[in-house]
Amino acid sequence: MRGWFYILMTALFMVLGFALAHEPAMAESGPPAAPGAIHLPMRLVAESAIPAAGGPVTLAIVATPDKGWHGYWKNGGDAGLPTEAHWTLPKGVTASELRYPVPGRLKIAGLMNYVYERPFALLVDLTLPGGLAKGIALPVTVKLDYLVCTDTICVPESQTLSTRMTVGDGAVDPATRAEFDRWRAALPRPLGGEGVIETKGKAVRIAVPLPASVVVKDAYFFPDRSGVIDHAADQMTSRQGDRLILTIPAAAVSTAGPVSGVLSIGEGKGLSFAARPGAIAQAGAGADTGFGAVALAFLGAVLGGLLLNIMPCVFPILSLKALSLAKGGGDERHARAEALAYTAGVVLVCVGLGVVLLALRAGGQSAGWAFQLQDPRVIGVLLLLVAAIAFNLAGLFELPTPAFAGRSGAMGSFATGALAAFVATPCSGPFMAGALGAALVLPAAAALAVFAGLGIGIALPFIAIGFIPAMRRRLPKPGMWMVRLRHILSVPMFLTALALAWILGQEAGVTGMTLGLAAALIASLGFWWTGLRQHGGKGRAGWPAIAALVLAAAIVVTVKPAAAVAKASADTAFTEARLEDLRKQNRPVFAYFTADWCLSCKVNEAAAIERTSVREAFERNKVAVLVGDWTDGDPVLGRFIERHNRAGVPLYLYYAPGAKEPQVLPQVLTPSMLERLGA
């Protein structure tokens, strides 16, 4: 049936070619088709000329289009045909389906074509039967039928390619191996997770499981079959946490059912996946965004911000600003100006953090309140800041600016409010979780109103003191007791610094916490020196503190997350030589293969592999950990993964001491499962 089809196609394109030959304007736009010429020359290459019996051997069909001509992917798009391979193989030898590299796009006269305009290679795996004696010849022949086109004419072509192998030890020439590695790198990598496809009316939505951290450039979905999407239409992409959502106009005659294909993520890289029919929730679907819900979230944020003032990270700052009004006397206008400036500083920081948070989530990252605290460098800077406040309150030194010292002035009040809001981010209080959680599903304007409500709540006590004279009159009169109170208020700030050091240790490990504490020590020495110069009445007393802070900041910005530290040290990069060395030492080995774009990999790493209890169990049982990062499609790792009957990641292997073969662990891991390894 296919043969008749190609005969009909040949006749049709001969007529078309004759017509085009008499159309000068059209003929000038592409090279002419010479009768009998091959415009997509191909060659057949075996990765190993002496493959081992019982094992696989990869063949490459290497195609080089003539200038101005192009070949087609397995789905040609609006036009084109896939390559058909008809194999003649020795008895017992079987061939897999052709594996295509990530295609390109070519739009001609409103029709989208999925093509190859540059040299490309189709790969196929042959499986040899076991028991073949060395030296037996293995002749392989393939007849290829395909379509090759320019922008004006298409020609069906046919080639018969042959190669001859001899059963041997499977050795591969290094130059040939390098070529095959390059061709393998052009193949799409299996995503390892199932997507969801939903067709509603004239639109198709496809949800692809892809971690938010993966950078995607010019995403495009190539379906394996027609009848799913309008190939020529624009494809819109958006993010829902760890899912990439494609919205594409449906095909004119759409066929329901599952679909598979390739997601191009830029620079010739692609991920292959399958999608099953199902429902895809709209972002924020089901959330009440009416006035009542917004008002409730706003009031919750105000109340949550108000309660933050009794937290140890905010209370000392608020107390000093309140007492500064007691020093200022009864000037009504002055008190109100300071209250408004303080409020402006608090609200501006809260709204600014809200803007950044909403922008991150719009970009696909699953960030939440205090998102910046996920970066240990921010924790380190906060540690230095809180330590400075604590030592200032303790009387070690005096800052010349009113922001920390609690002195009056609109600019000082504004800076103090901004400081209070920023330092409050590590703290969390009642009512905040619900209010800020609601903000994340509200429209942007309503969400920013909720973040402003949080700032108003933090500023509310100082607003009351500034605008209600009776409250100011109830404040104690200035005296020496204020010095003692400052010293007492340094205690909760030191406790906050201690808590930040603990958080730093959780995020960056013992090394990161040590660097943070060392930076705080250097800063405190600078504060102490500055205090000595201040008490001695010397000029430029603040220079030691400034120099120490610059050095301390330079230290904390070098702190890395614990995951990055583990990857560089304990979780040694996987190589077969390293694995063999550990096995010779009779060490149990846990080897796992992951990629940044593999969502199930990241879930397993967060839920099981990187748990403290698992790390402790591995150390106790002397289990060595090796990590194979397949993010960039390393062909060496790819061959190792294929040898374990997997097409992609995740892959988890446990090598028990003395065992000949590894235990292949399930693709869904639990901490208890890993804790038992090596026991």
XYZ file of C-alpha atoms in Angstrom:
679
model
C 0.000 0.000 0.000
C 2.843 2.362 0.890
C 4.561 1.554 -2.421
C 1.491 2.649 -4.417
C 1.291 5.779 -2.298
C 4.854 6.743 -3.172
C 4.206 6.049 -6.887
C 1.178 8.391 -6.775
C 3.168 11.006 -4.872
C 5.955 10.790 -7.462
C 3.509 11.319 -10.331
C 1.870 14.225 -8.525
C 5.147 16.003 -7.811
C 6.393 15.393 -11.368
C 3.324 17.286 -12.625
C 3.916 19.971 -10.001
C 7.595 20.184 -10.951
C 6.681 20.577 -14.639
C 4.294 23.417 -13.781
C 6.851 25.136 -11.588
C 9.511 24.781 -14.255
C 7.345 27.038 -16.463
C 6.914 29.626 -13.697
C 10.131 31.694 -13.645
C 9.328 33.616 -10.456
C 8.775 30.435 -8.507
C 11.740 28.618 -10.024
C 14.104 31.329 -8.835
C 13.209 30.784 -5.137
C 14.807 27.339 -4.794
C 17.255 24.945 -6.482
C 15.881 22.863 -9.338
C 15.243 19.151 -8.891
C 17.520 17.264 -11.238
C 15.967 14.007 -12.532
C 17.299 11.020 -10.636
C 19.407 13.156 -8.301
C 19.539 12.457 -4.558
C 19.000 15.661 -2.599
C 19.260 14.057 0.852
C 22.286 11.759 0.635
C 22.576 9.296 3.513
C 25.083 6.845 4.903
C 24.745 3.962 7.376
C 27.242 3.863 10.244
C 27.607 1.252 13.005
C 28.847 2.419 16.398
C 30.814 -0.812 16.764
C 32.119 -2.793 13.798
C 32.617 -5.816 16.084
C 29.499 -5.926 18.318
C 29.272 -8.501 21.096
C 26.780 -11.361 20.823
C 23.626 -10.891 22.893
C 24.122 -7.150 23.184
C 22.812 -4.073 21.425
C 24.603 -2.077 18.772
C 23.502 1.350 17.608
C 23.368 2.325 13.946
C 23.143 5.860 12.621
C 21.499 6.911 9.385
C 23.424 10.113 8.710
C 21.637 12.514 6.355
C 23.040 15.687 4.780
C 20.465 17.824 2.925
C 21.596 19.648 -0.179
C 21.556 23.431 0.112
C 17.972 24.686 0.046
C 16.483 21.230 0.705
C 15.088 19.725 3.912
C 14.003 16.362 5.308
C 11.133 15.682 7.718
C 10.567 14.652 11.320
C 8.342 11.628 12.058
C 5.362 14.014 11.984
C 5.908 16.385 9.102
C 3.408 18.930 10.428
C 1.009 20.379 7.863
C 2.977 18.695 5.059
C 5.672 16.090 4.660
C 6.104 12.401 5.400
C 8.188 10.406 7.885
C 11.110 8.261 6.807
C 10.208 4.600 6.280
C 12.905 2.002 6.955
C 12.685 -1.531 5.532
C 15.408 -3.690 7.085
C 17.094 -6.828 5.821
C 18.771 -8.357 8.865
C 20.557 -11.611 9.778
C 18.440 -14.244 11.493
C 17.650 -13.366 15.103
C 18.663 -9.717 14.813
C 15.902 -7.156 15.516
C 15.754 -3.407 14.917
C 14.062 -0.753 17.046
C 12.055 2.165 15.730
C 13.949 5.116 14.341
C 14.937 7.730 16.929
C 14.723 11.287 15.618
C 16.604 14.379 16.854
C 14.674 17.473 17.951
C 13.265 19.009 14.747
C 13.118 22.584 13.569
C 10.211 24.600 12.209
C 9.716 25.934 8.699
C 6.598 27.897 7.771
C 5.793 28.122 4.062
C 2.639 29.791 2.710
C 0.952 29.529 6.097
C 1.780 25.826 6.527
C 4.016 24.690 9.395
C 6.549 21.977 8.609
C 8.659 20.036 11.124
C 11.957 19.654 9.307
C 15.725 19.249 9.272
C 17.559 21.812 7.157
C 21.026 20.872 8.412
C 22.823 17.517 8.648
C 21.122 15.156 11.091
C 21.237 11.526 12.176
C 18.481 9.000 12.848
C 19.492 6.346 15.362
C 18.301 2.754 15.559
C 19.266 0.010 18.010
C 19.903 -3.523 16.758
C 19.665 -6.379 19.238
C 21.894 -9.365 18.527
C 20.966 -12.881 19.644
C 23.158 -14.576 22.203
C 25.373 -17.517 21.382
C 26.839 -16.111 18.184
C 30.427 -17.160 17.658
C 33.062 -14.503 17.185
C 33.958 -13.860 13.588
C 30.458 -14.408 12.176
C 29.598 -11.762 9.591
C 26.461 -9.653 10.115
C 25.407 -7.946 6.865
C 22.742 -5.237 7.405
C 20.742 -3.545 4.663
C 18.019 -0.919 4.927
C 15.833 0.567 2.198
C 14.737 4.108 3.079
C 11.736 5.856 1.536
C 11.353 9.528 2.416
C 10.296 12.930 1.165
C 12.712 15.793 0.538
C 11.595 19.335 -0.316
C 12.560 22.900 -1.022
C 10.204 25.816 -0.445
C 8.747 25.232 -3.927
C 8.987 21.539 -4.761
C 8.943 18.130 -3.055
C 10.474 14.911 -4.347
C 9.995 11.407 -2.901
C 13.344 9.633 -2.829
C 14.583 6.157 -1.991
C 18.007 4.878 -0.983
C 19.349 1.457 -0.039
C 22.185 1.525 2.499
C 24.334 -1.344 3.722
C 26.984 -2.039 6.312
C 28.772 -5.157 7.468
C 29.684 -6.024 11.043
C 31.522 -8.969 12.557
C 30.677 -10.514 15.922
C 33.444 -9.610 18.344
C 34.032 -8.067 21.768
C 31.971 -4.895 21.277
C 34.933 -2.513 21.155
C 34.246 0.986 19.819
C 36.664 3.282 18.041
C 37.024 6.525 20.087
C 36.417 8.769 17.074
C 33.251 6.841 16.169
C 32.100 6.956 19.801
C 32.529 10.752 19.814
C 30.378 11.023 16.679
C 27.619 8.917 18.206
C 27.780 10.916 21.425
C 27.160 14.060 19.401
C 24.208 12.470 17.613
C 22.743 11.169 20.877
C 22.987 14.651 22.393
C 20.645 15.908 19.645
C 17.904 13.443 20.660
C 15.106 14.625 22.974
C 15.534 13.337 26.516
C 12.703 11.339 28.106
C 10.934 13.498 30.662
C 9.924 10.521 32.802
C 6.656 12.138 33.884
C 3.198 12.052 32.363
C 1.483 15.218 31.194
C -2.197 16.057 30.865
C -4.023 17.213 27.715
C -7.403 18.941 27.791
C -9.421 20.058 24.780
C -12.093 22.691 25.353
C -13.854 24.091 22.341
C -11.240 25.330 19.903
C -8.301 25.273 22.311
C -5.959 22.548 23.514
C -4.184 22.886 26.857
C -1.253 20.634 27.733
C 0.274 20.519 31.222
C 3.899 19.341 31.210
C 5.492 18.311 34.549
C 8.577 20.507 34.600
C 10.304 22.008 37.681
C 9.904 25.767 37.965
C 13.688 26.142 38.154
C 14.151 24.907 34.558
C 14.868 27.741 32.146
C 12.726 27.358 29.024
C 13.421 29.462 25.947
C 10.985 29.635 23.037
C 9.017 26.565 24.163
C 7.259 24.673 21.365
C 5.366 21.382 21.370
C 5.860 18.969 18.458
C 3.062 16.339 18.584
C 3.854 12.868 17.289
C 0.639 12.814 15.280
C -1.584 15.234 13.398
C -5.172 15.987 14.351
C -4.268 17.386 17.776
C -3.219 21.019 17.340
C -3.171 23.639 14.627
C 0.485 23.266 13.650
C 0.768 26.772 12.192
C -0.801 28.572 15.166
C 1.123 30.362 17.892
C 1.643 28.424 21.114
C 1.173 30.285 24.407
C 3.012 29.141 27.538
C 2.470 29.899 31.221
C 3.544 28.474 34.560
C 1.600 26.817 37.363
C 4.267 25.979 39.922
C 6.058 22.869 38.683
C 3.966 22.589 35.519
C 4.422 24.296 32.176
C 1.049 24.988 30.538
C 0.798 25.210 26.751
C -2.323 26.701 25.208
C -2.661 25.962 21.480
C -5.550 26.256 19.001
C -6.966 22.829 18.217
C -6.725 21.191 14.807
C -9.604 21.855 12.424
C -10.527 18.158 12.658
C -9.445 17.218 16.148
C -9.095 13.633 17.371
C -9.345 12.969 21.094
C -7.148 10.674 23.118
C -3.655 10.609 24.564
C -0.798 12.242 22.714
C 2.961 12.092 22.879
C 5.561 14.391 21.467
C 8.586 16.581 22.079
C 8.753 19.837 24.003
C 11.506 22.038 22.600
C 13.072 24.097 25.402
C 15.570 26.059 23.306
C 18.996 25.718 21.686
C 18.207 22.388 20.031
C 17.225 20.755 23.336
C 13.980 18.876 23.801
C 12.098 16.639 26.222
C 9.906 13.759 25.082
C 6.782 12.934 27.068
C 3.277 11.536 26.834
C 0.064 13.264 27.937
C -3.208 11.613 28.906
C -6.634 13.269 28.646
C -7.723 15.010 31.838
C -8.710 18.292 33.444
C -6.221 21.136 33.968
C -7.190 23.595 36.685
C -6.933 27.270 35.861
C -4.468 29.267 37.972
C -6.350 30.325 41.060
C -9.407 28.281 40.044
C -11.923 27.860 42.783
C -10.620 30.816 44.795
C -13.098 33.416 45.980
C -11.875 36.760 44.673
C -14.915 38.816 45.632
C -14.896 41.893 47.879
C -15.694 39.839 50.974
C -12.713 37.513 50.457
C -10.361 40.433 49.782
C -11.599 42.330 52.842
C -11.223 39.250 55.055
C -7.671 38.649 53.804
C -6.822 42.325 54.332
C -8.107 42.313 57.925
C -6.259 39.055 58.612
C -3.043 40.630 57.324
C -3.543 43.738 59.497
C -4.135 41.588 62.579
C -1.179 39.329 61.738
C 1.094 42.360 61.283
C -0.103 43.840 64.572
C 0.792 40.661 66.436
C 4.246 40.657 64.823
C 5.129 43.617 67.039
C 5.413 41.373 70.082
C 7.880 39.077 68.305
C 11.509 39.373 69.457
C 12.644 40.557 66.034
C 10.325 43.630 65.977
C 9.489 44.538 69.585
C 12.857 46.146 70.455
C 12.739 48.394 67.374
C 9.144 49.442 68.063
C 9.935 50.111 71.726
C 12.835 52.401 70.913
C 10.823 54.367 68.351
C 7.971 54.741 70.808
C 10.306 55.970 73.536
C 11.895 58.423 71.099
C 8.542 60.245 71.049
C 8.702 60.523 74.819
C 11.977 62.397 74.401
C 10.429 64.655 71.791
C 7.872 66.163 74.151
C 4.297 66.990 73.180
C 4.755 68.404 69.671
C 1.633 67.044 67.949
C 2.728 67.806 64.410
C 6.144 66.267 64.940
C 4.655 63.046 66.394
C 2.247 62.594 63.496
C 4.968 63.204 60.901
C 7.151 60.531 62.508
C 4.240 58.070 62.670
C 3.431 58.587 58.992
C 7.085 58.285 57.953
C 7.475 55.076 59.981
C 4.294 53.669 58.396
C 5.476 54.591 54.906
C 8.740 52.701 55.464
C 6.960 49.588 56.740
C 4.281 49.519 54.027
C 6.755 50.222 51.212
C 8.944 47.242 52.177
C 5.952 44.898 52.616
C 4.450 45.899 49.261
C 7.885 45.682 47.607
C 8.359 42.139 48.900
C 4.847 41.350 47.678
C 5.635 42.632 44.175
C 8.762 40.482 43.961
C 6.886 37.464 45.333
C 4.057 37.786 42.791
C 6.580 38.276 39.969
C 8.420 35.096 40.972
C 5.195 33.111 41.057
C 4.128 34.528 37.699
C 7.465 33.263 36.384
C 6.643 29.740 37.571
C 8.462 29.583 40.904
C 6.586 28.165 43.880
C 7.632 30.954 46.256
C 5.873 32.001 49.437
C 6.168 34.673 52.131
C 9.771 35.120 53.303
C 10.862 33.609 49.967
C 14.133 35.518 50.222
C 15.043 33.488 53.307
C 15.497 30.444 51.069
C 18.814 32.004 50.047
C 21.437 31.499 52.780
C 23.187 34.691 51.675
C 20.121 36.708 52.651
C 20.102 34.893 55.994
C 23.759 35.874 56.429
C 23.026 39.547 55.701
C 20.102 39.483 58.157
C 22.376 37.908 60.748
C 24.839 40.783 60.398
C 22.031 43.350 60.535
C 20.416 41.874 63.638
C 23.813 41.505 65.317
C 24.477 45.214 64.644
C 21.142 46.167 66.231
C 21.782 43.904 69.218
C 25.270 45.300 69.902
C 23.951 48.835 69.436
C 21.218 48.216 72.003
C 23.757 46.642 74.341
C 25.764 49.869 74.239
C 28.843 48.520 72.480
C 28.715 51.393 69.972
C 26.391 54.149 68.758
C 25.171 54.595 65.207
C 25.052 58.165 63.947
C 21.794 57.605 62.050
C 18.440 57.740 63.849
C 17.260 54.557 62.134
C 18.788 52.308 64.757
C 19.224 54.625 67.724
C 15.574 55.480 68.046
C 16.099 59.225 67.577
C 13.530 61.512 66.014
C 13.277 62.747 62.464
C 11.091 61.803 59.481
C 13.926 60.168 57.545
C 15.009 58.254 60.608
C 11.438 57.068 61.200
C 11.090 55.989 57.582
C 14.350 54.022 57.759
C 13.332 52.471 61.080
C 10.001 51.360 59.618
C 11.704 49.813 56.595
C 14.142 48.059 58.910
C 11.342 46.752 61.126
C 9.493 45.291 58.136
C 12.597 43.672 56.673
C 13.742 42.196 59.979
C 10.193 40.909 60.583
C 10.360 38.546 57.587
C 11.894 35.638 59.553
C 9.030 35.883 62.040
C 5.570 34.473 61.534
C 2.533 34.982 63.682
C -1.144 34.052 63.944
C -3.485 35.046 61.082
C -0.573 35.616 58.689
C -0.595 32.220 56.963
C -4.242 32.394 55.932
C -4.097 36.033 54.846
C -0.910 35.727 52.808
C -2.003 32.385 51.394
C -5.176 34.051 50.143
C -3.106 36.869 48.619
C -1.331 34.383 46.372
C -4.558 33.416 44.574
C -6.090 36.905 44.422
C -5.698 39.292 41.490
C -2.490 41.305 41.654
C -4.089 44.561 42.866
C -5.999 42.785 45.647
C -2.908 40.791 46.615
C -0.826 43.967 46.966
C -3.582 45.446 49.143
C -3.197 42.438 51.460
C 0.583 42.969 51.650
C -0.051 46.641 52.407
C -2.427 45.503 55.166
C 0.436 43.516 56.700
C 2.569 46.665 56.747
C -0.255 48.710 58.263
C -0.629 46.077 60.989
C 3.078 46.274 61.839
C 2.911 50.093 61.941
C -0.412 50.285 63.821
C 1.012 50.654 67.381
C 3.286 53.511 66.322
C 0.431 55.129 64.377
C -1.666 55.031 67.550
C 1.129 56.569 69.630
C 1.738 59.286 67.053
C -1.914 60.270 66.556
C -3.339 59.773 70.057
C -1.862 62.278 72.562
C -3.314 60.382 75.527
C -1.187 57.346 74.646
C 1.955 59.471 74.382
C 1.226 61.017 77.782
C 1.136 57.526 79.282
C 4.675 56.832 78.081
C 7.260 56.984 80.898
C 9.314 60.142 81.251
C 12.888 59.977 79.932
C 15.588 58.959 82.388
C 18.450 56.559 83.079
C 15.966 53.681 83.070
C 15.873 54.015 79.258
C 19.541 53.020 79.074
C 18.828 49.892 81.120
C 15.782 49.155 78.940
C 17.926 49.387 75.825
C 20.313 46.846 77.301
C 17.412 44.556 78.180
C 15.965 44.894 74.674
C 19.272 43.688 73.232
C 18.508 40.210 74.619
C 15.632 39.378 72.203
C 17.737 40.725 69.330
C 20.613 38.427 70.316
C 18.079 35.567 70.449
C 16.917 36.529 66.952
C 20.544 36.455 65.764
C 20.899 32.999 67.320
C 17.765 31.829 65.497
C 19.118 33.177 62.217
C 22.392 31.316 62.774
C 20.381 28.118 63.277
C 18.420 28.746 60.051
C 21.706 29.356 58.250
C 22.963 25.994 59.513
C 19.805 24.285 58.276
C 20.158 25.785 54.799
C 23.929 25.763 54.337
C 25.155 23.097 56.747
C 27.803 23.391 59.452
C 30.267 25.071 57.089
C 27.752 27.748 56.126
C 26.790 28.422 59.754
C 30.482 28.656 60.716
C 31.095 31.214 57.962
C 28.063 33.214 59.106
C 29.192 33.242 62.746
C 32.739 34.152 61.690
C 31.357 37.075 59.692
C 29.279 38.182 62.710
C 32.401 37.977 64.905
C 34.396 40.142 62.481
C 31.548 42.663 62.373
C 31.312 42.749 66.192
C 35.052 43.439 66.449
C 34.546 46.391 64.104
C 31.611 47.612 66.241
C 33.742 47.315 69.383
C 36.594 49.284 67.830
C 34.163 51.950 66.645
C 32.713 52.139 70.174
C 36.157 52.682 71.650
C 36.836 55.518 69.210
C 33.432 57.065 69.918
C 33.982 57.006 73.688
C 37.442 58.539 73.149
C 35.961 61.369 71.080
C 37.999 60.522 67.991
C 36.974 61.587 64.501
C 35.790 59.177 61.826
C 34.965 56.688 64.538
C 32.733 54.650 62.236
C 35.441 53.549 59.796
C 36.353 50.319 61.668
C 32.693 49.242 61.687
C 32.310 50.008 57.984
C 35.455 48.088 57.039
C 34.445 45.127 59.229
C 30.930 45.057 57.733
C 32.315 45.066 54.167
C 34.593 42.140 55.009
C 31.787 40.289 56.823
C 29.403 40.810 53.894
C 32.046 39.483 51.499
C 32.175 36.321 53.617
C 28.431 35.692 53.822
C 27.906 36.063 50.064
C 30.152 33.027 49.567
C 27.830 30.778 51.578
C 26.212 28.087 49.404
C 23.035 26.072 49.986
C 23.505 22.672 51.594
C 22.370 20.912 48.398
C 25.140 22.595 46.420
C 27.677 21.740 49.115
C 26.548 18.112 49.132
C 26.804 17.889 45.368
C 30.354 19.135 45.436
C 31.584 16.947 48.301
C 29.648 14.004 49.761
C 27.536 13.344 46.663
C 30.481 12.685 44.351
C 29.780 13.059 40.663
C 29.117 9.673 39.087
C 31.699 8.044 36.853
C 32.005 4.354 36.100
C 35.635 4.485 37.246
C 34.594 5.960 40.600
C 31.865 3.323 40.957
C 34.317 0.533 40.212
C 36.811 1.921 42.716
C 34.200 2.015 45.487
C 33.060 -1.519 44.706
C 36.656 -2.763 44.902
C 36.735 -1.258 48.396
C 33.679 -3.409 49.211
C 31.664 -0.257 49.960
C 27.882 -0.204 49.545
C 27.014 2.385 46.882
C 23.797 4.295 46.230
C 23.931 5.815 42.735
C 21.132 8.009 41.512
C 20.645 9.696 38.167
C 18.761 12.965 37.998
C 18.197 16.086 35.881
C 17.085 19.622 36.651
C 14.112 19.225 34.298
C 12.925 15.969 35.937
C 10.087 16.773 38.353
C 9.872 13.277 39.866
C 13.657 13.422 40.459
C 13.329 16.654 42.410
C 10.393 15.332 44.421
C 12.366 12.227 45.422
C 15.410 14.317 46.314
C 13.420 16.664 48.554
C 11.193 13.996 50.100
C 13.722 11.202 50.598
C 17.329 11.526 49.420
C 18.188 14.862 51.045
C 16.494 14.126 54.373
C 18.705 14.416 57.453
C 17.711 10.935 58.659
C 18.780 9.427 55.319
C 22.137 11.223 55.329
C 22.773 10.025 58.875
C 21.838 6.455 57.942
C 24.193 6.544 54.948
C 27.026 7.815 57.152
C 26.275 5.175 59.806
C 26.194 2.344 57.255
C 29.128 3.777 55.248
C 27.021 3.968 52.075
C 28.798 5.953 49.365
C 26.575 8.243 47.270
C 27.176 8.961 43.589
C 25.124 11.438 41.567
C 24.738 11.288 37.800
C 23.490 14.666 36.521
C 21.853 14.100 33.121
C 20.522 17.656 32.753
C 22.593 18.313 29.643
C 22.027 14.838 28.208
C 25.571 13.594 28.855
C 25.853 10.711 26.340
C 28.191 8.752 28.635
C 25.551 8.747 31.362
C 22.918 8.077 28.708
C 24.627 4.851 27.633
C 24.962 3.742 31.266
C 21.265 4.434 31.882
C 20.291 2.504 28.741
C 22.312 -0.507 29.903
C 19.956 -0.712 32.879
C 16.889 -0.876 30.614
C 15.821 2.706 31.249
C 15.249 5.354 28.642
C 15.696 8.253 31.032
C 15.764 9.491 34.597
C 15.117 8.980 37.439
C 17.197 5.851 37.940
C 18.167 4.643 41.429
C 20.716 1.854 41.870
C 22.003 0.209 45.036
C 25.199 -1.835 44.870
C 25.492 -4.156 47.864
C 29.041 -5.237 48.778
C 30.012 -8.268 46.685
C 26.835 -8.244 44.560
C 27.339 -8.787 40.821
C 24.405 -6.647 39.750
C 22.821 -3.595 41.374
C 19.368 -3.524 42.889
C 17.164 -1.211 40.829
C 15.077 0.782 43.319
C 11.536 1.996 42.593
C 11.050 5.366 40.935
C 9.159 6.601 44.013
C 11.428 6.617 47.048
C 10.688 6.876 50.763
C 13.137 7.801 53.554
C 12.615 4.447 55.302
C 13.501 2.604 52.076
C 16.829 4.441 51.834
C 17.599 4.249 55.550
C 17.617 0.439 55.299
C 20.331 0.428 52.616
C 23.586 -0.999 53.892
C 22.107 -1.944 57.272
